[in-house]
Amino acid sequence: MKEILNFEDNGKEYCLYYDKSLKYACRKADKLSFDVTEEEKNFIFFVLLKVLPLNDLKYLGNVQLKNNSYNHYIDKLNNYHLFLDSNRHLPTFADFKSLNIIYNNQKDYVASDKEKKLEDKAKITRVVSVKGKKIVVGLLLSVGLYASVLVALSKTSLGRDLIIDILEKDIVSEYDLAYDTLEVNDIEEALKNNVNLSLEEKEYLTSFTDFFNDMLPYLDYTDVMDSLSKMSIVYQENAGIGVTGAWHHVGNNMYEMQIYNSKEINEDNKKVIRHEFMHVFSAKTALISLGLDESFYEFLNRTITNEYDVPVVSSKGYDHGYFYLDEIGNMSLELFSSETLKKYHANPSLDLLTQELMTIIPDEQMAYSFFNDFNDYVIACKGFYNHSPELAKEKSLAEWQQEKDTLTLKLKETLKNYWEVKYNKKIDSDLYVYYLYDRESAIKEIMEQNLIPNCPLEVLEQSSISMFKPYVNERLKDNFEFQLSLPNVDGVNAVFTIMENNESRENTK
């Protein structure tokens, strides 16, 4: 008899076994019992459906890992990356760990080195939301991989049993997460009553009233209130090389914001605190299960961080995280409505994004391929900029650079196609987007039209966007003007606004 999965809820451990058929069990005080109620069986089975990618799979091409090549799939419902070789065999155990580190944020696994067959004993952890609670599930690795592809799954007795069980059971939505009404004063009171936060921290975190108001319709009451009332901020002086902060679930339903290279809240680290604080308002289960859209989500969180505090790029408090996504990231945001972006940030779901892209170009494969390329681009950047020791082991610096450069061109062409269809005009008709798409050609256009009079080419070539277009905070949208920051001969930045009537004005010196 093989244990497929296990999880704890209300002091009881629930288990699912397989021995020619599925066997539901529970364990309390180390005593295993197969005497479970029908309601408990449905509960266990519902959790199983949440963790097994048995749904519509999308092929994303091949992934090369050292000497092995794997077909790459995404499970559309669970947003989980899956891999098989060309003969539909499972990855080696070592490759499975590497692929999960790179694509699934799955660094935790349970395995005993003393076991002869690690694949038969190893488990991966998944986190699911059931009735507003977060449940950590241990899933047998080999079952999870086999169950991921129905063609392979149907060839096994275990797979056939699971499929039949799924088809025959009618699991209603009684376990799904329910949303309650959340008000701004709920958020503020939860922070003010949080004994883990200092007075200065509370004053800063309660200052984002516009953000709270805009996000209210989309927030998960239970999730947000749980985090706000239990969160703490921990400052670590000697930590986080290459990383400035993190948001963690640290067990016992406690949540910790870690701020690196700091002793306490101050003006220098407020942008980091702000960035991590915005993560608090995203459903925790969705955050843990981010797949293809993880990189997009992180860039959107950075965008929100800036739009609700310091929209000027040159400001000291501006969040420059994921700096290498400035061009591709902002071009991507051009394709989505403010409502979709807010709804997505509150409860990240790749389906929200792909559906909106398909209203522009009704090609599902194109939408999924775009997010796959976007995610692969960020992985390549992390490898190239040495942000990840794990990635540095997989490919050389030159290989990561080549991959980064290739994906940059590919992504920009995809974004150009989407943008021109959405707005029904050529990309060079909008100088801001054109600058993001092809900076060199946009600068040439500025020179030819003399949009910034008497500006030498060598100065324009050092230009940078001083304020990115707002995409979420609609209060800022009507006031947006395309601004370029230029270093003048005295080494002082001058900011020019390029007007739609092909004129410019100098804003500051």
Short mmCIF file of C-alpha atoms in Angstrom, two decimals:
data_model
loop_
_atom_site.label_atom_id
_atom_site.label_comp_id
_atom_site.label_asym_id
_atom_site.label_seq_id
_atom_site.Cartn_x
_atom_site.Cartn_y
_atom_site.Cartn_z
CA MET A 1 0.00 0.00 0.00
CA LYS A 2 1.45 3.37 -1.06
CA GLU A 3 0.66 6.72 0.55
CA ILE A 4 -0.22 9.22 -2.19
CA LEU A 5 -0.74 12.36 -0.14
CA ASN A 6 -1.18 13.62 3.39
CA PHE A 7 -2.14 16.91 5.07
CA GLU A 8 -3.27 18.22 8.44
CA ASP A 9 -6.46 20.05 9.34
CA ASN A 10 -7.90 20.82 12.77
CA GLY A 11 -5.44 18.61 14.60
CA LYS A 12 -6.07 15.58 12.40
CA GLU A 13 -3.88 14.21 9.61
CA TYR A 14 -5.70 13.04 6.49
CA CYS A 15 -4.12 10.54 4.12
CA LEU A 16 -4.85 8.93 0.77
CA TYR A 17 -3.43 5.49 -0.02
CA TYR A 18 -3.45 3.28 -3.09
CA ASP A 19 -3.62 -0.51 -3.06
CA LYS A 20 -5.48 -1.57 -6.21
CA SER A 21 -8.00 1.14 -5.30
CA LEU A 22 -8.00 4.45 -3.47
CA LYS A 23 -8.19 4.21 0.33
CA TYR A 24 -9.06 7.22 2.45
CA ALA A 25 -7.63 7.42 5.97
CA CYS A 26 -6.96 9.72 8.89
CA ARG A 27 -4.38 9.70 11.66
CA LYS A 28 -4.74 11.09 15.16
CA ALA A 29 -2.32 10.56 18.02
CA ASP A 30 -0.25 8.33 15.68
CA LYS A 31 -3.18 5.96 15.18
CA LEU A 32 -4.15 5.30 11.55
CA SER A 33 -7.81 4.64 10.78
CA PHE A 34 -9.62 3.94 7.54
CA ASP A 35 -12.94 4.67 9.21
CA VAL A 36 -13.62 8.07 7.66
CA THR A 37 -16.94 9.73 6.93
CA GLU A 38 -18.25 10.46 3.44
CA GLU A 39 -17.71 14.15 4.11
CA GLU A 40 -14.07 13.50 5.02
CA LYS A 41 -13.61 11.43 1.85
CA ASN A 42 -14.95 14.30 -0.23
CA PHE A 43 -12.65 16.67 1.64
CA ILE A 44 -9.59 14.51 0.92
CA PHE A 45 -10.61 14.07 -2.70
CA PHE A 46 -11.15 17.81 -3.15
CA VAL A 47 -7.59 18.44 -1.90
CA LEU A 48 -6.33 15.80 -4.33
CA LEU A 49 -7.96 17.63 -7.23
CA LYS A 50 -6.31 20.84 -6.07
CA VAL A 51 -2.79 19.41 -6.13
CA LEU A 52 -2.82 17.04 -9.11
CA PRO A 53 -2.53 18.70 -12.51
CA LEU A 54 -5.17 16.57 -14.23
CA ASN A 55 -6.57 19.36 -16.33
CA ASP A 56 -5.99 20.99 -19.70
CA LEU A 57 -2.28 20.99 -20.54
CA LYS A 58 -0.59 23.44 -22.87
CA TYR A 59 2.60 22.45 -24.71
CA LEU A 60 5.24 25.20 -24.45
CA GLY A 61 8.09 23.71 -26.45
CA ASN A 62 11.25 21.99 -25.26
CA VAL A 63 13.55 22.70 -22.32
CA GLN A 64 17.23 21.79 -22.51
CA LEU A 65 18.76 20.83 -19.17
CA LYS A 66 22.42 19.95 -19.49
CA ASN A 67 22.41 16.84 -21.72
CA ASN A 68 18.69 16.14 -21.51
CA SER A 69 15.77 17.62 -23.43
CA TYR A 70 12.22 17.65 -22.07
CA ASN A 71 8.83 18.52 -23.48
CA HIS A 72 7.52 21.43 -21.44
CA TYR A 73 3.83 21.71 -20.46
CA ILE A 74 1.81 24.06 -18.30
CA ASP A 75 -1.25 22.84 -16.44
CA LYS A 76 -3.74 25.64 -17.18
CA LEU A 77 -5.81 25.34 -14.03
CA ASN A 78 -3.09 24.82 -11.44
CA ASN A 79 -0.43 26.85 -13.29
CA TYR A 80 2.12 24.10 -12.72
CA HIS A 81 5.06 23.27 -15.01
CA LEU A 82 5.35 19.67 -16.18
CA PHE A 83 8.05 17.81 -18.11
CA LEU A 84 8.43 14.56 -20.09
CA ASP A 85 11.20 13.45 -22.41
CA SER A 86 10.63 12.71 -26.10
CA ASN A 87 9.66 9.12 -25.27
CA ARG A 88 7.11 10.34 -22.71
CA HIS A 89 9.32 9.14 -19.86
CA LEU A 90 9.62 11.05 -16.62
CA PRO A 91 12.66 13.26 -15.91
CA THR A 92 15.44 11.77 -13.86
CA PHE A 93 15.15 12.51 -10.17
CA ALA A 94 18.08 14.97 -10.32
CA ASP A 95 16.57 16.78 -13.32
CA PHE A 96 13.17 16.88 -11.63
CA LYS A 97 14.69 18.79 -8.71
CA SER A 98 16.46 21.24 -11.04
CA LEU A 99 13.37 21.82 -13.18
CA ASN A 100 11.28 22.49 -10.11
CA ILE A 101 13.83 24.94 -8.71
CA ILE A 102 13.87 26.85 -11.99
CA TYR A 103 10.20 26.74 -12.97
CA ASN A 104 7.99 25.82 -10.01
CA ASN A 105 9.62 27.54 -7.03
CA GLN A 106 9.58 24.05 -5.54
CA LYS A 107 12.69 23.98 -3.38
CA ASP A 108 11.23 21.84 -0.60
CA TYR A 109 10.92 18.11 -1.04
CA VAL A 110 10.98 15.16 1.33
CA ALA A 111 13.31 12.31 0.52
CA SER A 112 15.40 9.77 2.40
CA ASP A 113 18.88 9.16 1.05
CA LYS A 114 18.74 5.70 2.60
CA GLU A 115 15.90 4.62 0.32
CA LYS A 116 16.91 2.64 -2.75
CA LYS A 117 14.35 4.35 -4.97
CA LEU A 118 14.09 8.02 -4.14
CA GLU A 119 11.40 8.51 -6.75
CA ASP A 120 9.09 6.11 -4.92
CA LYS A 121 9.52 7.82 -1.55
CA ALA A 122 10.06 11.49 -2.34
CA LYS A 123 7.26 13.99 -1.87
CA ILE A 124 6.75 17.50 -3.11
CA THR A 125 4.81 20.10 -1.16
CA ARG A 126 1.87 22.05 -2.53
CA VAL A 127 -0.27 24.64 -0.75
CA VAL A 128 -4.01 24.86 -1.42
CA SER A 129 -6.85 27.05 -0.18
CA VAL A 130 -9.86 25.28 1.31
CA LYS A 131 -12.62 27.28 3.01
CA GLY A 132 -10.24 30.18 3.49
CA LYS A 133 -7.57 28.03 5.17
CA LYS A 134 -4.11 27.30 3.84
CA ILE A 135 -3.33 23.58 3.79
CA VAL A 136 0.16 22.20 3.13
CA VAL A 137 -0.08 18.95 1.19
CA GLY A 138 2.63 16.32 0.80
CA LEU A 139 2.21 14.68 -2.61
CA LEU A 140 4.09 11.57 -3.76
CA LEU A 141 6.48 12.78 -6.43
CA SER A 142 6.08 9.90 -8.87
CA VAL A 143 2.28 10.06 -8.67
CA GLY A 144 2.29 13.80 -9.21
CA LEU A 145 4.43 13.46 -12.32
CA TYR A 146 2.50 10.59 -13.84
CA ALA A 147 -0.86 12.15 -13.09
CA SER A 148 0.25 15.29 -14.87
CA VAL A 149 -0.18 13.88 -18.37
CA LEU A 150 -3.42 12.01 -19.01
CA VAL A 151 -2.00 10.01 -21.89
CA ALA A 152 0.71 8.57 -19.67
CA LEU A 153 -1.61 8.42 -16.69
CA SER A 154 -4.26 6.33 -18.42
CA LYS A 155 -1.71 3.57 -19.04
CA THR A 156 -1.34 2.87 -15.33
CA SER A 157 -3.81 1.12 -13.04
CA LEU A 158 -3.38 3.94 -10.53
CA GLY A 159 -4.04 6.52 -13.23
CA ARG A 160 -7.17 4.76 -14.51
CA ASP A 161 -8.49 4.53 -10.97
CA LEU A 162 -7.94 8.23 -10.36
CA ILE A 163 -9.57 9.25 -13.65
CA ILE A 164 -12.61 7.04 -13.03
CA ASP A 165 -12.93 8.42 -9.53
CA ILE A 166 -12.79 11.98 -10.81
CA LEU A 167 -15.38 11.34 -13.49
CA GLU A 168 -17.76 9.58 -11.13
CA LYS A 169 -17.57 11.96 -8.17
CA ASP A 170 -19.53 15.19 -8.18
CA ILE A 171 -17.50 17.47 -5.93
CA VAL A 172 -19.51 20.63 -5.33
CA SER A 173 -17.96 24.02 -4.67
CA GLU A 174 -18.63 23.89 -0.91
CA TYR A 175 -14.90 23.85 -0.22
CA ASP A 176 -14.03 26.78 -2.45
CA LEU A 177 -12.93 30.07 -0.95
CA ALA A 178 -15.71 32.55 -0.14
CA TYR A 179 -15.10 36.30 -0.24
CA ASP A 180 -16.44 38.65 2.42
CA THR A 181 -16.72 42.43 2.19
CA LEU A 182 -13.58 44.30 3.19
CA GLU A 183 -13.44 48.00 4.10
CA VAL A 184 -10.52 50.41 4.42
CA ASN A 185 -11.09 50.78 8.15
CA ASP A 186 -10.77 46.96 8.49
CA ILE A 187 -7.30 47.16 6.97
CA GLU A 188 -6.26 50.13 9.10
CA GLU A 189 -7.61 48.61 12.33
CA ALA A 190 -5.89 45.28 11.67
CA LEU A 191 -2.55 47.08 11.27
CA LYS A 192 -3.05 49.38 14.26
CA ASN A 193 -3.95 46.46 16.52
CA ASN A 194 -1.03 44.33 15.35
CA VAL A 195 1.26 44.03 18.39
CA ASN A 196 4.18 42.91 16.19
CA LEU A 197 4.50 46.32 14.48
CA SER A 198 6.11 49.48 15.82
CA LEU A 199 4.24 52.79 15.85
CA GLU A 200 6.35 54.13 12.98
CA GLU A 201 5.73 50.99 10.93
CA LYS A 202 1.98 51.25 11.53
CA GLU A 203 1.94 54.92 10.49
CA TYR A 204 3.73 54.11 7.25
CA LEU A 205 1.72 51.01 6.34
CA THR A 206 -1.63 52.72 6.93
CA SER A 207 -0.72 55.59 4.60
CA PHE A 208 -1.72 53.87 1.33
CA THR A 209 -5.41 54.79 1.43
CA ASP A 210 -5.73 55.16 -2.35
CA PHE A 211 -4.33 51.67 -2.86
CA PHE A 212 -6.65 50.18 -0.24
CA ASN A 213 -9.69 51.85 -1.83
CA ASP A 214 -8.80 50.73 -5.35
CA MET A 215 -8.18 47.12 -4.34
CA LEU A 216 -11.21 46.62 -2.05
CA PRO A 217 -13.50 45.00 -4.67
CA TYR A 218 -10.93 42.30 -5.42
CA LEU A 219 -9.44 41.41 -2.03
CA ASP A 220 -9.92 38.15 -0.16
CA TYR A 221 -11.14 39.22 3.31
CA THR A 222 -9.92 36.17 5.21
CA ASP A 223 -6.53 36.08 3.52
CA VAL A 224 -5.78 39.79 3.91
CA MET A 225 -7.04 40.16 7.48
CA ASP A 226 -5.12 37.06 8.54
CA SER A 227 -1.88 38.46 7.13
CA LEU A 228 -2.34 42.02 8.38
CA SER A 229 -3.16 40.99 11.93
CA LYS A 230 -0.27 38.52 12.26
CA MET A 231 2.51 39.98 10.13
CA SER A 232 5.79 41.23 11.53
CA ILE A 233 8.77 43.04 10.05
CA VAL A 234 12.19 41.56 10.75
CA TYR A 235 15.33 43.54 9.95
CA GLN A 236 18.49 41.60 9.14
CA GLU A 237 21.73 43.55 9.01
CA ASN A 238 23.93 40.97 7.31
CA ALA A 239 21.72 39.14 4.84
CA GLY A 240 20.19 39.27 1.40
CA ILE A 241 23.10 39.69 -0.97
CA GLY A 242 21.47 40.76 -4.23
CA VAL A 243 18.06 40.71 -2.52
CA THR A 244 16.60 43.57 -0.49
CA GLY A 245 13.56 41.94 1.10
CA ALA A 246 11.11 39.04 1.15
CA TRP A 247 7.61 38.13 2.32
CA HIS A 248 7.29 34.74 4.03
CA HIS A 249 4.79 32.46 5.70
CA VAL A 250 6.86 31.30 8.67
CA GLY A 251 4.56 28.66 10.16
CA ASN A 252 1.89 28.62 12.86
CA ASN A 253 -0.11 31.00 10.69
CA MET A 254 2.45 33.79 11.17
CA TYR A 255 3.72 36.00 8.36
CA GLU A 256 7.05 37.75 8.25
CA MET A 257 8.38 40.58 6.12
CA GLN A 258 12.16 40.35 6.01
CA ILE A 259 14.08 43.55 5.27
CA TYR A 260 17.76 42.95 4.61
CA ASN A 261 20.77 45.10 5.46
CA SER A 262 18.73 47.25 7.84
CA LYS A 263 18.22 47.76 11.59
CA GLU A 264 14.85 49.56 11.54
CA ILE A 265 12.44 51.41 9.27
CA ASN A 266 14.02 54.46 7.63
CA GLU A 267 13.79 56.53 4.45
CA ASP A 268 16.28 54.28 2.65
CA ASN A 269 14.36 51.04 3.13
CA LYS A 270 10.77 52.28 2.87
CA LYS A 271 10.62 51.37 -0.83
CA VAL A 272 11.55 47.78 0.09
CA ILE A 273 8.98 47.67 2.88
CA ARG A 274 6.39 49.13 0.50
CA HIS A 275 7.15 46.50 -2.16
CA GLU A 276 6.85 43.59 0.30
CA PHE A 277 3.75 45.11 1.90
CA MET A 278 1.94 45.13 -1.46
CA HIS A 279 2.48 41.35 -1.61
CA VAL A 280 0.34 41.04 1.53
CA PHE A 281 -2.73 41.93 -0.56
CA SER A 282 -2.33 39.02 -2.96
CA ALA A 283 -3.96 35.71 -2.09
CA LYS A 284 -1.23 33.64 -0.41
CA THR A 285 -2.23 30.37 -2.04
CA ALA A 286 -2.11 31.98 -5.48
CA LEU A 287 1.32 33.45 -4.74
CA ILE A 288 2.76 30.07 -3.83
CA SER A 289 1.35 28.44 -6.96
CA LEU A 290 2.53 31.10 -9.44
CA GLY A 291 3.93 29.46 -12.56
CA LEU A 292 4.29 31.02 -15.99
CA ASP A 293 3.16 34.39 -14.67
CA GLU A 294 5.46 34.69 -11.64
CA SER A 295 7.73 37.22 -13.35
CA PHE A 296 4.80 39.24 -14.68
CA TYR A 297 3.28 39.33 -11.19
CA GLU A 298 6.53 40.58 -9.65
CA PHE A 299 6.85 43.38 -12.20
CA LEU A 300 3.22 44.35 -11.67
CA ASN A 301 3.81 44.45 -7.91
CA ARG A 302 6.74 46.80 -8.52
CA THR A 303 4.53 48.97 -10.73
CA ILE A 304 1.84 49.17 -8.06
CA THR A 305 4.48 49.95 -5.45
CA ASN A 306 5.53 53.01 -7.42
CA GLU A 307 2.17 54.21 -8.70
CA TYR A 308 0.74 54.51 -5.21
CA ASP A 309 3.66 56.44 -3.79
CA VAL A 310 6.47 57.70 -6.07
CA PRO A 311 5.67 57.61 -9.80
CA VAL A 312 8.79 59.62 -10.76
CA VAL A 313 11.58 57.24 -11.75
CA SER A 314 14.32 59.64 -10.65
CA SER A 315 12.95 59.81 -7.08
CA LYS A 316 15.04 58.30 -4.31
CA GLY A 317 12.15 56.15 -3.16
CA TYR A 318 11.45 54.58 -6.56
CA ASP A 319 11.44 50.78 -6.64
CA HIS A 320 13.82 49.67 -9.39
CA GLY A 321 13.38 45.95 -8.74
CA TYR A 322 13.46 43.82 -11.90
CA PHE A 323 15.14 46.76 -13.67
CA TYR A 324 15.80 44.59 -16.71
CA LEU A 325 12.03 44.42 -17.28
CA ASP A 326 11.55 48.17 -17.70
CA GLU A 327 11.01 47.95 -21.46
CA ILE A 328 9.32 44.57 -21.86
CA GLY A 329 7.37 44.90 -18.62
CA ASN A 330 5.87 48.30 -19.43
CA MET A 331 5.07 47.25 -22.99
CA SER A 332 3.25 44.23 -21.51
CA LEU A 333 1.16 46.38 -19.18
CA GLU A 334 -0.05 48.35 -22.22
CA LEU A 335 -2.16 45.31 -23.16
CA PHE A 336 -4.27 45.03 -20.00
CA SER A 337 -7.00 47.14 -18.42
CA SER A 338 -6.50 48.66 -14.99
CA GLU A 339 -9.35 46.52 -13.65
CA THR A 340 -7.76 43.30 -14.91
CA LEU A 341 -4.40 44.23 -13.38
CA LYS A 342 -5.95 44.98 -9.97
CA LYS A 343 -8.08 41.84 -10.04
CA TYR A 344 -5.05 39.79 -11.05
CA HIS A 345 -2.80 41.26 -8.34
CA ALA A 346 -5.38 40.47 -5.66
CA ASN A 347 -5.76 36.87 -6.78
CA PRO A 348 -3.15 35.97 -9.38
CA SER A 349 -4.67 33.75 -12.05
CA LEU A 350 -2.96 33.23 -15.38
CA ASP A 351 -6.35 32.70 -17.00
CA LEU A 352 -7.27 36.36 -16.36
CA LEU A 353 -4.28 37.46 -18.41
CA THR A 354 -4.50 34.95 -21.25
CA GLN A 355 -8.21 35.67 -21.74
CA GLU A 356 -7.53 39.39 -22.13
CA LEU A 357 -4.73 38.74 -24.62
CA MET A 358 -7.12 36.52 -26.59
CA THR A 359 -9.55 39.42 -26.95
CA ILE A 360 -6.77 41.14 -28.91
CA ILE A 361 -5.54 38.16 -30.93
CA PRO A 362 -7.70 35.02 -30.45
CA ASP A 363 -4.76 32.63 -30.32
CA GLU A 364 -4.45 30.73 -27.02
CA GLN A 365 -1.10 29.19 -27.91
CA MET A 366 0.31 32.65 -28.65
CA ALA A 367 -0.84 33.91 -25.24
CA TYR A 368 0.70 31.01 -23.34
CA SER A 369 3.89 31.18 -25.38
CA PHE A 370 4.22 34.87 -24.54
CA PHE A 371 4.13 34.24 -20.79
CA ASN A 372 6.48 31.30 -21.19
CA ASP A 373 8.97 33.53 -23.05
CA PHE A 374 8.47 36.30 -20.47
CA ASN A 375 9.25 33.88 -17.64
CA ASP A 376 12.21 32.36 -19.49
CA TYR A 377 13.58 35.86 -20.13
CA VAL A 378 13.59 36.64 -16.41
CA ILE A 379 15.22 33.27 -15.67
CA ALA A 380 17.93 34.13 -18.23
CA CYS A 381 18.42 37.58 -16.66
CA LYS A 382 18.78 36.04 -13.21
CA GLY A 383 21.38 33.67 -14.64
CA PHE A 384 23.20 36.47 -16.49
CA TYR A 385 23.20 38.96 -13.60
CA ASN A 386 24.20 36.17 -11.20
CA HIS A 387 21.12 36.58 -9.00
CA SER A 388 20.78 32.84 -8.59
CA PRO A 389 23.63 30.45 -7.68
CA GLU A 390 21.42 27.53 -8.78
CA LEU A 391 21.04 28.96 -12.29
CA ALA A 392 24.76 29.71 -12.57
CA LYS A 393 25.38 25.96 -12.25
CA GLU A 394 23.06 25.13 -15.14
CA LYS A 395 24.55 27.37 -17.87
CA SER A 396 27.55 29.61 -18.43
CA LEU A 397 27.36 33.42 -18.35
CA ALA A 398 27.69 33.54 -22.14
CA GLU A 399 24.87 31.03 -22.58
CA TRP A 400 22.56 33.02 -20.30
CA GLN A 401 23.44 36.22 -22.17
CA GLN A 402 22.67 34.66 -25.54
CA GLU A 403 19.35 33.37 -24.24
CA LYS A 404 18.52 36.77 -22.76
CA ASP A 405 19.29 38.64 -25.99
CA THR A 406 17.35 36.17 -28.15
CA LEU A 407 14.29 36.34 -25.92
CA THR A 408 14.42 40.16 -25.80
CA LEU A 409 13.95 40.36 -29.57
CA LYS A 410 11.31 37.65 -29.61
CA LEU A 411 9.27 39.23 -26.81
CA LYS A 412 9.38 42.70 -28.32
CA GLU A 413 8.10 41.43 -31.65
CA THR A 414 5.24 39.59 -29.94
CA LEU A 415 4.38 42.70 -27.92
CA LYS A 416 4.51 44.84 -31.06
CA ASN A 417 2.02 42.53 -32.77
CA TYR A 418 -0.37 42.65 -29.80
CA TRP A 419 -0.03 46.42 -29.38
CA GLU A 420 -0.64 47.28 -33.04
CA VAL A 421 -3.76 45.09 -33.18
CA LYS A 422 -5.11 46.44 -29.87
CA TYR A 423 -4.62 50.11 -30.73
CA ASN A 424 -5.03 49.76 -34.51
CA LYS A 425 -1.97 51.84 -35.35
CA LYS A 426 1.75 51.43 -35.96
CA ILE A 427 3.98 51.30 -32.94
CA ASP A 428 6.11 54.24 -34.11
CA SER A 429 3.03 56.48 -33.87
CA ASP A 430 3.34 56.46 -30.06
CA LEU A 431 6.78 57.78 -29.15
CA TYR A 432 6.64 56.47 -25.55
CA VAL A 433 5.91 52.87 -26.59
CA TYR A 434 8.29 53.20 -29.54
CA TYR A 435 11.05 54.23 -27.10
CA LEU A 436 10.36 51.08 -25.07
CA TYR A 437 10.28 48.91 -28.18
CA ASP A 438 13.26 50.35 -30.09
CA ARG A 439 15.13 53.01 -28.17
CA GLU A 440 17.69 53.66 -30.92
CA SER A 441 15.04 54.26 -33.59
CA ALA A 442 12.97 56.42 -31.23
CA ILE A 443 15.99 58.63 -30.51
CA LYS A 444 16.58 58.94 -34.25
CA GLU A 445 12.94 60.05 -34.65
CA ILE A 446 13.38 62.67 -31.91
CA MET A 447 16.49 63.98 -33.66
CA GLU A 448 14.88 64.09 -37.13
CA GLN A 449 11.82 65.96 -35.86
CA ASN A 450 13.93 68.18 -33.59
CA LEU A 451 11.57 67.43 -30.70
CA ILE A 452 14.18 68.54 -28.18
CA PRO A 453 15.83 71.54 -29.90
CA ASN A 454 19.60 71.88 -30.01
CA CYS A 455 20.15 68.57 -28.25
CA PRO A 456 23.28 66.74 -29.48
CA LEU A 457 22.90 63.06 -30.40
CA GLU A 458 25.45 61.98 -27.80
CA VAL A 459 23.30 63.58 -25.08
CA LEU A 460 20.10 61.97 -26.38
CA GLU A 461 21.82 58.61 -26.40
CA GLN A 462 22.24 58.98 -22.62
CA SER A 463 18.56 59.72 -22.14
CA SER A 464 16.22 57.69 -19.96
CA ILE A 465 12.50 57.73 -19.26
CA SER A 466 11.93 59.86 -16.16
CA MET A 467 8.38 58.64 -15.53
CA PHE A 468 6.77 55.45 -16.79
CA LYS A 469 3.15 55.49 -17.87
CA PRO A 470 0.72 54.62 -15.02
CA TYR A 471 -1.26 51.44 -15.62
CA VAL A 472 -3.09 50.64 -12.36
CA ASN A 473 -3.68 53.90 -10.50
CA GLU A 474 -6.24 55.56 -12.74
CA ARG A 475 -5.92 58.87 -10.86
CA LEU A 476 -2.58 59.33 -12.59
CA LYS A 477 -3.52 58.30 -16.13
CA ASP A 478 -4.90 61.61 -17.40
CA ASN A 479 -1.83 63.50 -16.20
CA PHE A 480 0.73 61.29 -17.91
CA GLU A 481 3.22 62.96 -20.22
CA PHE A 482 6.15 61.28 -21.92
CA GLN A 483 9.23 62.62 -20.16
CA LEU A 484 12.90 62.05 -20.90
CA SER A 485 15.72 62.82 -18.52
CA LEU A 486 18.86 64.19 -20.21
CA PRO A 487 22.26 64.91 -18.65
CA ASN A 488 23.37 68.43 -19.63
CA VAL A 489 26.93 69.61 -20.05
CA ASP A 490 27.21 70.54 -16.38
CA GLY A 491 26.27 67.03 -15.33
CA VAL A 492 22.85 68.10 -14.08
CA ASN A 493 19.79 66.24 -15.31
CA ALA A 494 17.24 68.16 -17.37
CA VAL A 495 13.76 66.70 -17.81
CA PHE A 496 11.93 67.31 -21.09
CA THR A 497 8.30 66.52 -21.78
CA ILE A 498 7.64 65.51 -25.38
CA MET A 499 4.22 66.78 -26.40
CA GLU A 500 1.78 65.12 -28.80
CA ASN A 501 1.97 68.17 -31.06
CA ASN A 502 5.66 67.44 -31.65
CA GLU A 503 6.86 70.09 -29.26
CA SER A 504 8.77 69.76 -26.03
CA ARG A 505 9.19 71.75 -22.87
CA GLU A 506 11.88 71.67 -20.24
CA ASN A 507 10.47 70.86 -16.81
CA THR A 508 13.38 71.08 -14.45
CA LYS A 509 17.07 71.78 -14.31
#
